[in-house]
Structure formats: structure tokens, C-alpha cells
Amino acid sequence: DIQMTQSPSSLSASVGDRVTITCRASQHISNFLAWFQQKPGKAPKSLIYEASSLHSGVPSKFSGSGSGRNFTLTISSLQPEDFAIYYCQQYNSYPRTFGPGTKVDIK
Amino acid sequence: QVQLVQSGAEVKNPGSSVKVSCQAYGGTSRNFGVAWVRQAPGQGLEWMGRILPILDMANYAQNFQGRLTITADKATGTAYMELSGLRSEDTALYYCARESRLYGYIDYWGQGTLVTVSS
């Protein structure tokens, strides 16, 4: 199985900050990488697929990059509604696997 | 607007089985699969398996082999996740999610179904 790691596991940031989360795969996964946002008590929300493509309705302050094994999710200007846990997931092969998540909270 | 609507919360005894449904509204079901993902209390997301209804083909995570069955009713656009041999560690929120048949990414999620395993 492909193992996914994320760093940092948590971070504290202020409104307006630029935030970057890193995701690494244990094997090459091309660009078959997705990012999800989950707020407390809610279902995950799909943000990005194919490493850098935004789902419909996702604001452009979110961006993704990377290919192969190393990927990043960037939030250009953090807003109160962005405080959440972010997960990456590889869908290059089965079983699909998620990263452990990065919690973004208020400094 | 695509919506995935899951069945309600369940409380089950250890050793029993649970079957959760996920009905899709909107979209063209032939182009999509349905994945099941679970989340234990305070934990991360765990991919369990997925079904491609048009081919009636399922893939399962090794952790659930032998205990998990994912099925789909093409006529109603409903997918089902059945987990047997329940133990306390199976207490979790269970989510269904729509997965692109061609590309494999998840776009929409159900609201989640809480399954509690307790004697």
C-alpha cells in the first residue's frame, strides 16, 4: 500500500497568513493526488484533484502543486472559515490512502 | 446539484452486522463509482473500499477483507456498505463518496452515518 505523510501535523496561523501544507507519498503517484477540508462535525469537502485542479466552487485562494511523490496545498490568505483539518489522498492505486491530516487553527 | 444521502445512525452489538445505504441524487451514475470512508472518533480518514455500479465491480482495503461487502442497485442509484463481525473498534462515522469512474478522484460526500458498536 502507498503510505501518505503530511507535515506539519498541526499549525497555528493568523487571519491573512499564507499557509502551506506538504504531503508526501511513499511511491510515485504521478499527479493522482487530492486534497480535502474537514470542519468539526462535518463531512469532508473536496478541494483539489489531480494535484492542482480546483473542484467547482472552491475559491482560488486554495492552490495545489506537485507531482511524483511531493505535493503542497497552499492557502494564500487564511480566513476564519479556513480553520479546519486538511487531508491529502492518493488515488493512483488501490487501496486509496489518506494522509493523517494537518490541523490548521487560530494563533 | 449532486447529493449523496445516507441512512441513519445505528447501534449494534459486537459480532453483529451493519448495512448502511447511500442514495445518489443528480448526476449520471454510469460515470461514477461509490467509495466508503470511515472515521473513528477523533481520528483521520480511512478508505474502506469502492464499487463501480456499472460494472458491479468492487475493490476493498486489505484491513476489511472478508468482513466488508459493498454493493449497488443501479436501478435506484443506491450503494450499500455491509460490515460484519462488528467490534468496538468499528465504532465510527461512515461516509460514502462519489468517485469519478474515469479518473478516480472523489468529488461529493454523503453526510455520514454514525455506527456505534456496544454491548
PDB file of N, CA and C in Angstrom, chain A residues 36 38 42-44 46 49-50 55 87 89 91 94-96 98, chain B residues 39 43-45 47 50 59 95 99 103-107 109-110:
ATOM      1  N   PHE A  36      -8.607  17.442   0.724  1.00  0.00           N
ATOM      2  CA  PHE A  36      -9.928  17.594   1.328  1.00  0.00           C
ATOM      3  C   PHE A  36      -9.822  18.472   2.563  1.00  0.00           C
ATOM      4  N   GLN A  38     -11.875  19.330   6.201  1.00  0.00           N
ATOM      5  CA  GLN A  38     -12.931  18.865   7.101  1.00  0.00           C
ATOM      6  C   GLN A  38     -13.032  19.787   8.306  1.00  0.00           C
ATOM      7  N   LYS A  42     -18.478  17.960  10.556  1.00  0.00           N
ATOM      8  CA  LYS A  42     -18.951  17.977   9.163  1.00  0.00           C
ATOM      9  C   LYS A  42     -18.261  16.898   8.331  1.00  0.00           C
ATOM     10  N   ALA A  43     -18.904  16.549   7.219  1.00  0.00           N
ATOM     11  CA  ALA A  43     -18.280  15.644   6.263  1.00  0.00           C
ATOM     12  C   ALA A  43     -17.119  16.361   5.575  1.00  0.00           C
ATOM     13  N   PRO A  44     -16.142  15.609   5.111  1.00  0.00           N
ATOM     14  CA  PRO A  44     -15.070  16.235   4.328  1.00  0.00           C
ATOM     15  C   PRO A  44     -15.639  16.939   3.103  1.00  0.00           C
ATOM     16  N   SER A  46     -14.381  18.206  -0.801  1.00  0.00           N
ATOM     17  CA  SER A  46     -13.334  18.054  -1.814  1.00  0.00           C
ATOM     18  C   SER A  46     -12.866  19.415  -2.280  1.00  0.00           C
ATOM     19  N   TYR A  49      -8.218  18.135  -7.020  1.00  0.00           N
ATOM     20  CA  TYR A  49      -7.937  16.831  -7.604  1.00  0.00           C
ATOM     21  C   TYR A  49      -6.826  16.992  -8.645  1.00  0.00           C
ATOM     22  N   GLU A  50      -6.249  15.874  -9.028  1.00  0.00           N
ATOM     23  CA  GLU A  50      -5.121  15.899  -9.976  1.00  0.00           C
ATOM     24  C   GLU A  50      -4.049  16.884  -9.522  1.00  0.00           C
ATOM     25  N   HIS A  55     -11.901  21.890  -7.508  1.00  0.00           N
ATOM     26  CA  HIS A  55     -13.289  21.488  -7.756  1.00  0.00           C
ATOM     27  C   HIS A  55     -14.135  22.733  -7.947  1.00  0.00           C
ATOM     28  N   TYR A  87      -6.697  17.011   4.595  1.00  0.00           N
ATOM     29  CA  TYR A  87      -6.180  15.676   4.287  1.00  0.00           C
ATOM     30  C   TYR A  87      -5.787  15.595   2.827  1.00  0.00           C
ATOM     31  N   GLN A  89      -4.936  12.678  -0.255  1.00  0.00           N
ATOM     32  CA  GLN A  89      -5.275  11.297  -0.592  1.00  0.00           C
ATOM     33  C   GLN A  89      -4.682  10.956  -1.949  1.00  0.00           C
ATOM     34  N   TYR A  91      -4.914   8.596  -5.276  1.00  0.00           N
ATOM     35  CA  TYR A  91      -5.835   7.703  -5.985  1.00  0.00           C
ATOM     36  C   TYR A  91      -5.145   7.123  -7.212  1.00  0.00           C
ATOM     37  N   TYR A  94      -5.018   1.133  -5.787  1.00  0.00           N
ATOM     38  CA  TYR A  94      -5.807   0.613  -4.676  1.00  0.00           C
ATOM     39  C   TYR A  94      -4.904  -0.142  -3.708  1.00  0.00           C
ATOM     40  N   PRO A  95      -5.187  -0.023  -2.409  1.00  0.00           N
ATOM     41  CA  PRO A  95      -6.242   0.789  -1.812  1.00  0.00           C
ATOM     42  C   PRO A  95      -5.882   2.272  -1.827  1.00  0.00           C
ATOM     43  N   ARG A  96      -6.907   3.109  -2.023  1.00  0.00           N
ATOM     44  CA  ARG A  96      -6.666   4.548  -1.862  1.00  0.00           C
ATOM     45  C   ARG A  96      -6.207   4.767  -0.427  1.00  0.00           C
ATOM     46  N   PHE A  98      -5.154   7.857   2.643  1.00  0.00           N
ATOM     47  CA  PHE A  98      -5.162   9.257   3.074  1.00  0.00           C
ATOM     48  C   PHE A  98      -3.936   9.561   3.912  1.00  0.00           C
TER      49      PHE A  98
ATOM     50  N   GLN B  39     -14.316   7.108   9.717  1.00  0.00           N
ATOM     51  CA  GLN B  39     -13.557   7.979  10.603  1.00  0.00           C
ATOM     52  C   GLN B  39     -13.917   7.637  12.044  1.00  0.00           C
ATOM     53  N   GLN B  43     -10.205  10.588  15.007  1.00  0.00           N
ATOM     54  CA  GLN B  43      -9.157  10.054  14.130  1.00  0.00           C
ATOM     55  C   GLN B  43      -9.292  10.587  12.705  1.00  0.00           C
ATOM     56  N   GLY B  44      -8.383  10.132  11.849  1.00  0.00           N
ATOM     57  CA  GLY B  44      -8.381  10.563  10.454  1.00  0.00           C
ATOM     58  C   GLY B  44      -9.291   9.717   9.590  1.00  0.00           C
ATOM     59  N   LEU B  45      -9.155   9.903   8.287  1.00  0.00           N
ATOM     60  CA  LEU B  45      -9.993   9.223   7.309  1.00  0.00           C
ATOM     61  C   LEU B  45      -9.344   7.907   6.878  1.00  0.00           C
ATOM     62  N   TRP B  47      -9.883   4.842   4.056  1.00  0.00           N
ATOM     63  CA  TRP B  47     -10.581   4.329   2.872  1.00  0.00           C
ATOM     64  C   TRP B  47     -10.877   2.856   3.063  1.00  0.00           C
ATOM     65  N   ARG B  50     -14.559   0.472  -2.600  1.00  0.00           N
ATOM     66  CA  ARG B  50     -15.348   1.223  -3.555  1.00  0.00           C
ATOM     67  C   ARG B  50     -16.003   0.282  -4.522  1.00  0.00           C
ATOM     68  N   ASN B  59     -13.597  -2.982  -5.056  1.00  0.00           N
ATOM     69  CA  ASN B  59     -12.255  -3.121  -4.517  1.00  0.00           C
ATOM     70  C   ASN B  59     -12.345  -2.876  -3.021  1.00  0.00           C
ATOM     71  N   TYR B  95     -18.721   7.305   5.830  1.00  0.00           N
ATOM     72  CA  TYR B  95     -19.101   8.209   4.751  1.00  0.00           C
ATOM     73  C   TYR B  95     -19.093   7.464   3.417  1.00  0.00           C
ATOM     74  N   GLU B  99     -17.034   8.831  -6.658  1.00  0.00           N
ATOM     75  CA  GLU B  99     -15.686   8.744  -7.218  1.00  0.00           C
ATOM     76  C   GLU B  99     -15.779   8.718  -8.737  1.00  0.00           C
ATOM     77  N   TYR B 103     -11.333   8.919 -13.718  1.00  0.00           N
ATOM     78  CA  TYR B 103     -10.125   9.497 -13.143  1.00  0.00           C
ATOM     79  C   TYR B 103      -9.847   9.075 -11.708  1.00  0.00           C
ATOM     80  N   GLY B 104     -10.905   8.647 -11.005  1.00  0.00           N
ATOM     81  CA  GLY B 104     -10.698   8.086  -9.674  1.00  0.00           C
ATOM     82  C   GLY B 104     -10.780   9.048  -8.513  1.00  0.00           C
ATOM     83  N   TYR B 105     -10.936  10.328  -8.776  1.00  0.00           N
ATOM     84  CA  TYR B 105     -10.968  11.257  -7.643  1.00  0.00           C
ATOM     85  C   TYR B 105     -12.374  11.356  -7.073  1.00  0.00           C
ATOM     86  N   ILE B 106     -12.449  11.704  -5.774  1.00  0.00           N
ATOM     87  CA  ILE B 106     -13.722  11.917  -5.079  1.00  0.00           C
ATOM     88  C   ILE B 106     -14.148  13.365  -5.272  1.00  0.00           C
ATOM     89  N   ASP B 107     -15.436  13.577  -5.586  1.00  0.00           N
ATOM     90  CA  ASP B 107     -15.912  14.950  -5.665  1.00  0.00           C
ATOM     91  C   ASP B 107     -16.990  15.262  -4.625  1.00  0.00           C
ATOM     92  N   TRP B 109     -19.474  14.077  -1.165  1.00  0.00           N
ATOM     93  CA  TRP B 109     -19.538  13.225   0.010  1.00  0.00           C
ATOM     94  C   TRP B 109     -20.964  13.163   0.565  1.00  0.00           C
ATOM     95  N   GLY B 110     -21.289  12.009   1.164  1.00  0.00           N
ATOM     96  CA  GLY B 110     -22.521  11.909   1.924  1.00  0.00           C
ATOM     97  C   GLY B 110     -22.352  12.596   3.281  1.00  0.00           C
TER      98      GLY B 110
END
